[in-house]
Amino acid sequence: MGPVELLHMSVFSQSFSPCGRFLAAGNNYGEIALFSLSAALSPDATALSQKPVLTFTAHEGPVFSLLSTNCHLLSAGNGEISAWSWNELIKKNVKPMWTKRPNYKSSLEIPEINAMIINPRDNSLVVGGGDNNIHILDLEHGVFKAVLQGHSDYVHCVSVREREGEILSGGEDGAVRMWDSRTGQSVHCIEVYKYENCARPQYGKWISCVTTDSDWMLCGGGPHLSLWHLRSLSPTSIFPLKGCQRQAVFHQDMIMSVGEGPFVSHCLLGGDIKAQIPCTPQSLNTLQFNSNSTEHRVLTVGGSSDHIDVFTNLSYRAFSLSF
Amino acid sequence: MGAVTDDEVIRKRLLIDGDGAGDDRKINLLLKSFSKWCNSPLTPEEGFTQYQRMLGTLAQCEFSMGKTLMVYDMNLREMENYEKIYTDIEQNITSAHEKIAECKKEILRAKRIRKNRQEYDALAKVIQQHPDRHETLKQLEALDKELQQLSHIKENVDAKLELRKKQFHVLLSTIQELQQTLENDEKSENDDNNQGSPAGNSE
């Protein structure tokens, strides 16, 4: 990997292993790198322990989404989904368990897969992609069992409302749609850009991040990052962040969000920005919190750089892992 | 005690406990001087001085032995003291650990409470934007009453209109009947006249 390639690298996705000791990161060259957190966080860590223990090419196109189940790592790139066994990857054996491709209607162009999430209710994988549809893959039987149609432009992000069993999806057409996972019908459709206090016409109407914790939803992108109450479908707080947010999560009593701008924003639910912690990459694409392990509870962010920043304490950047 | 074994013993004693060699040597010298004193022919004064000297050495030995005993006691007590402090510190450490765990739980609870409060505030803000329910109900009631009144008036007006219509109808139909009757009468009069005159004419 020459210096020019490193300069142009962007990290699009991250996922922690089920044991919590490894981090997998996917970049725009289709590679996935495995970093050992226990080596990087140990007291006698060297510069070498911040390099990957394993790097392999997973797909031909950029790896936009990574997801971990109890024993598998699912990666999406170039319109297909591959599953890798974590145990095999830790033993440096790079052979995918399976590779599947959703049924795309047009065979000329291969639409990319932008987001994946697991619906724990029926153990299915919800995949949102460039063909404006959401495909649902049953993980037990390995078949695609449903297609949710309704978006008029590609789907950026998906999320799952566990208590009600609904799937939320945000797309380029500016709509956040809520689907019932059993019937596959669109239950609600919120067009965020139509609300005056959220809309930012100078950035567009696209929604690039959707996340929910069953009662509340965060969505942002072209419009401001806003907190919505799902029962009443009304926006309750608008976060005055400059730039478009690409990923946001609920964490304890606050909201962390990353997007354009070299910082992680911590916001309170009321709409105040508590802190903006600076990071190495110029703009960030992905933010992930390691909840699988008690000793390595770190936050990692990656973006338009070959460095992945690791935060051991949420208030400052501890060190960076690099490809 | 031969010279060779002396050295060895001294070496060993030095290795084990260097200070004890002096006391041990004193005891050996005392034994030697005692046997010399018993066996050698000495004048009574010399013998007495020797005796005094030996008593002095004995006292010295007893004194140093007493000192070592006291040091030993002191060490034992010091050890006990240290043991006590050690257990105290261990207890403090465990209680501090527990307190830390408690505080962490407290923090999580407080964060959850803060989150709930913020969610409440956010919803309250939205709700405040909508008008008060009582006022809206009152407005609705007033509008209802107005509506009722107006419909009442409309009913009245309708009824009056109907009545007038019917009255006019009655009037008009009576007039028409009268007109008909008058026309009929005229006609029958004319007929009578016509019939009468031809009849008169024919006669």
mmCIF file of C-alpha atoms in Angstrom, chain B residues 9 14 18 32 37 40 44 60 74-75 78-79 100 103-105 116-117 125 143 159 180 191 193:
data_model
loop_
_atom_site.group_PDB
_atom_site.id
_atom_site.type_symbol
_atom_site.label_atom_id
_atom_site.label_comp_id
_atom_site.label_asym_id
_atom_site.label_seq_id
_atom_site.Cartn_x
_atom_site.Cartn_y
_atom_site.Cartn_z
ATOM 1 C CA VAL B 9 32.732 -21.213 64.283
ATOM 2 C CA LEU B 14 29.514 -14.065 61.518
ATOM 3 C CA GLY B 18 27.728 -11.025 63.204
ATOM 4 C CA LYS B 32 38.685 -19.620 80.321
ATOM 5 C CA TRP B 37 41.085 -18.558 88.318
ATOM 6 C CA SER B 40 46.118 -21.115 88.935
ATOM 7 C CA PRO B 44 44.165 -13.328 97.441
ATOM 8 C CA GLN B 60 28.099 -7.485 80.814
ATOM 9 C CA MET B 74 10.152 -5.336 70.401
ATOM 10 C CA ASN B 75 10.457 -7.050 67.033
ATOM 11 C CA GLU B 78 6.441 -4.450 65.779
ATOM 12 C CA MET B 79 5.476 -7.405 63.591
ATOM 13 C CA ILE B 100 -16.193 2.921 43.632
ATOM 14 C CA CYS B 103 -20.557 5.297 42.802
ATOM 15 C CA LYS B 104 -20.380 3.915 39.287
ATOM 16 C CA LYS B 105 -23.870 2.506 39.686
ATOM 17 C CA ASN B 116 -35.420 10.912 31.205
ATOM 18 C CA ARG B 117 -35.593 14.506 32.364
ATOM 19 C CA LYS B 125 -41.430 21.986 24.673
ATOM 20 C CA LEU B 143 -68.822 27.779 18.381
ATOM 21 C CA ALA B 159 -90.979 27.646 8.787
ATOM 22 C CA GLN B 180 -113.063 30.203 -12.762
ATOM 23 C CA ASP B 191 -125.219 30.719 -23.096
ATOM 24 C CA ASN B 193 -128.886 34.617 -23.220
#
